[in-house]
PDB file of C-alpha atoms in Angstrom:
ATOM      1  CA  MET A   1       9.793  19.857  11.536  1.00 72.00           C
ATOM      2  CA  HIS A   2       8.133  16.959   9.722  1.00 85.00           C
ATOM      3  CA  THR A   3       5.337  14.852  11.115  1.00 94.00           C
ATOM      4  CA  SER A   4       4.913  11.226  10.094  1.00 96.00           C
ATOM      5  CA  ARG A   5       2.219   8.586  10.457  1.00 97.00           C
ATOM      6  CA  PRO A   6       2.565   4.844   9.867  1.00 98.00           C
ATOM      7  CA  ILE A   7       0.186   3.488   7.232  1.00 98.00           C
ATOM      8  CA  GLU A   8      -1.268   0.039   7.864  1.00 98.00           C
ATOM      9  CA  VAL A   9      -3.893  -1.858   5.925  1.00 96.00           C
ATOM     10  CA  GLN A  10      -5.560  -4.723   7.805  1.00 93.00           C
ATOM     11  CA  GLY A  11      -2.588  -4.965  10.168  1.00 94.00           C
ATOM     12  CA  ARG A  12      -0.028  -4.918   7.343  1.00 96.00           C
ATOM     13  CA  PHE A  13       2.506  -2.071   7.533  1.00 97.00           C
ATOM     14  CA  VAL A  14       2.755  -0.700   3.980  1.00 97.00           C
ATOM     15  CA  GLY A  15       4.408   2.704   4.388  1.00 98.00           C
ATOM     16  CA  VAL A  16       4.648   6.076   6.051  1.00 98.00           C
ATOM     17  CA  ALA A  17       2.898   9.380   5.386  1.00 98.00           C
ATOM     18  CA  ILE A  18       5.128  12.410   5.962  1.00 98.00           C
ATOM     19  CA  THR A  19       4.034  16.057   5.986  1.00 96.00           C
ATOM     20  CA  GLN A  20       5.277  18.139   3.098  1.00 87.00           C
ATOM     21  CA  ALA A  21       3.977  21.697   2.948  1.00 86.00           C
ATOM     22  CA  ALA A  22       0.162  21.338   3.116  1.00 91.00           C
ATOM     23  CA  ASP A  23       0.101  17.718   1.867  1.00 95.00           C
ATOM     24  CA  TRP A  24       1.205  14.290   3.060  1.00 97.00           C
ATOM     25  CA  ARG A  25       3.727  12.351   0.940  1.00 97.00           C
ATOM     26  CA  PHE A  26       3.480   8.553   0.999  1.00 98.00           C
ATOM     27  CA  ILE A  27       6.702   6.552   1.305  1.00 98.00           C
ATOM     28  CA  ALA A  28       6.106   2.887   0.439  1.00 97.00           C
ATOM     29  CA  THR A  29       7.828   0.181   2.473  1.00 97.00           C
ATOM     30  CA  ASP A  30       5.894  -2.747   0.999  1.00 96.00           C
ATOM     31  CA  PRO A  31       6.517  -3.733  -2.638  1.00 95.00           C
ATOM     32  CA  ALA A  32       2.786  -4.331  -3.128  1.00 95.00           C
ATOM     33  CA  VAL A  33       2.149  -0.567  -2.957  1.00 96.00           C
ATOM     34  CA  GLU A  34       5.359   0.711  -4.566  1.00 96.00           C
ATOM     35  CA  ASP A  35       3.312   2.411  -7.315  1.00 95.00           C
ATOM     36  CA  LEU A  36       2.145   4.872  -4.634  1.00 97.00           C
ATOM     37  CA  ASP A  37       5.667   5.787  -3.492  1.00 97.00           C
ATOM     38  CA  GLY A  38       5.982   9.569  -3.584  1.00 97.00           C
ATOM     39  CA  ALA A  39       2.267  10.213  -4.116  1.00 97.00           C
ATOM     40  CA  THR A  40       0.735  13.077  -2.153  1.00 97.00           C
ATOM     41  CA  PHE A  41      -2.524  13.001  -0.215  1.00 98.00           C
ATOM     42  CA  PRO A  42      -4.542  15.550   1.776  1.00 97.00           C
ATOM     43  CA  ASN A  43      -4.204  13.458   4.957  1.00 97.00           C
ATOM     44  CA  PRO A  44      -2.927  10.072   6.215  1.00 97.00           C
ATOM     45  CA  ALA A  45      -6.426   8.557   6.093  1.00 98.00           C
ATOM     46  CA  ALA A  46      -6.589   9.173   2.342  1.00 98.00           C
ATOM     47  CA  ALA A  47      -3.190   7.510   1.889  1.00 98.00           C
ATOM     48  CA  GLN A  48      -4.395   4.509   3.893  1.00 98.00           C
ATOM     49  CA  ARG A  49      -7.611   4.237   1.861  1.00 98.00           C
ATOM     50  CA  VAL A  50      -5.780   4.313  -1.478  1.00 98.00           C
ATOM     51  CA  ALA A  51      -3.131   1.855  -0.242  1.00 98.00           C
ATOM     52  CA  GLY A  52      -5.965  -0.490   0.726  1.00 97.00           C
ATOM     53  CA  LEU A  53      -7.447  -0.229  -2.760  1.00 96.00           C
ATOM     54  CA  VAL A  54      -4.058  -0.960  -4.347  1.00 95.00           C
ATOM     55  CA  LEU A  55      -3.556  -4.008  -2.120  1.00 93.00           C
ATOM     56  CA  GLN A  56      -7.043  -5.245  -2.945  1.00 91.00           C
ATOM     57  CA  ARG A  57      -6.378  -4.806  -6.666  1.00 88.00           C
ATOM     58  CA  SER A  58      -3.065  -6.660  -6.473  1.00 82.00           C
ATOM     59  CA  ARG A  59      -4.710  -9.597  -4.679  1.00 76.00           C
ATOM     60  CA  HIS A  60      -7.440  -9.881  -7.310  1.00 68.00           C
ATOM     61  CA  SER A  61      -5.146  -9.465 -10.305  1.00 65.00           C
ATOM     62  CA  ALA A  62      -2.870 -12.255  -9.080  1.00 57.00           C
ATOM     63  CA  GLY A  63      -5.709 -14.700  -9.695  1.00 56.00           C
ATOM     64  CA  PRO A  64      -6.079 -18.094  -8.098  1.00 56.00           C
ATOM     65  CA  VAL A  65      -3.016 -20.036  -7.060  1.00 53.00           C
ATOM     66  CA  ARG A  66      -2.428 -22.834  -9.524  1.00 57.00           C
ATOM     67  CA  ARG A  67      -0.818 -26.017  -8.344  1.00 60.00           C
ATOM     68  CA  PRO A  68       1.177 -28.134 -10.784  1.00 64.00           C
ATOM     69  CA  VAL A  69      -0.512 -31.330 -11.873  1.00 67.00           C
ATOM     70  CA  PRO A  70       1.658 -34.359 -11.080  1.00 69.00           C
ATOM     71  CA  VAL A  71       2.767 -36.315 -14.134  1.00 72.00           C
ATOM     72  CA  ARG A  72       2.381 -40.081 -13.848  1.00 70.00           C
TER      73      ARG A  72
END
């Protein structure tokens, strides 16, 4: 029987950790963390920590929102 745990980062549901042998496999449900899909972790807390780092990185790499300058 498999055990699963939802993975949330700051209230945002990003995936599920599912037991697989002695490890936990991460299944991404949020495109922001799709690079982690299928990664294994020693426990759900480790999956949550890494997902948080990936989300933080994606927010910073997006840069500031630029608004178009109106042409007159």
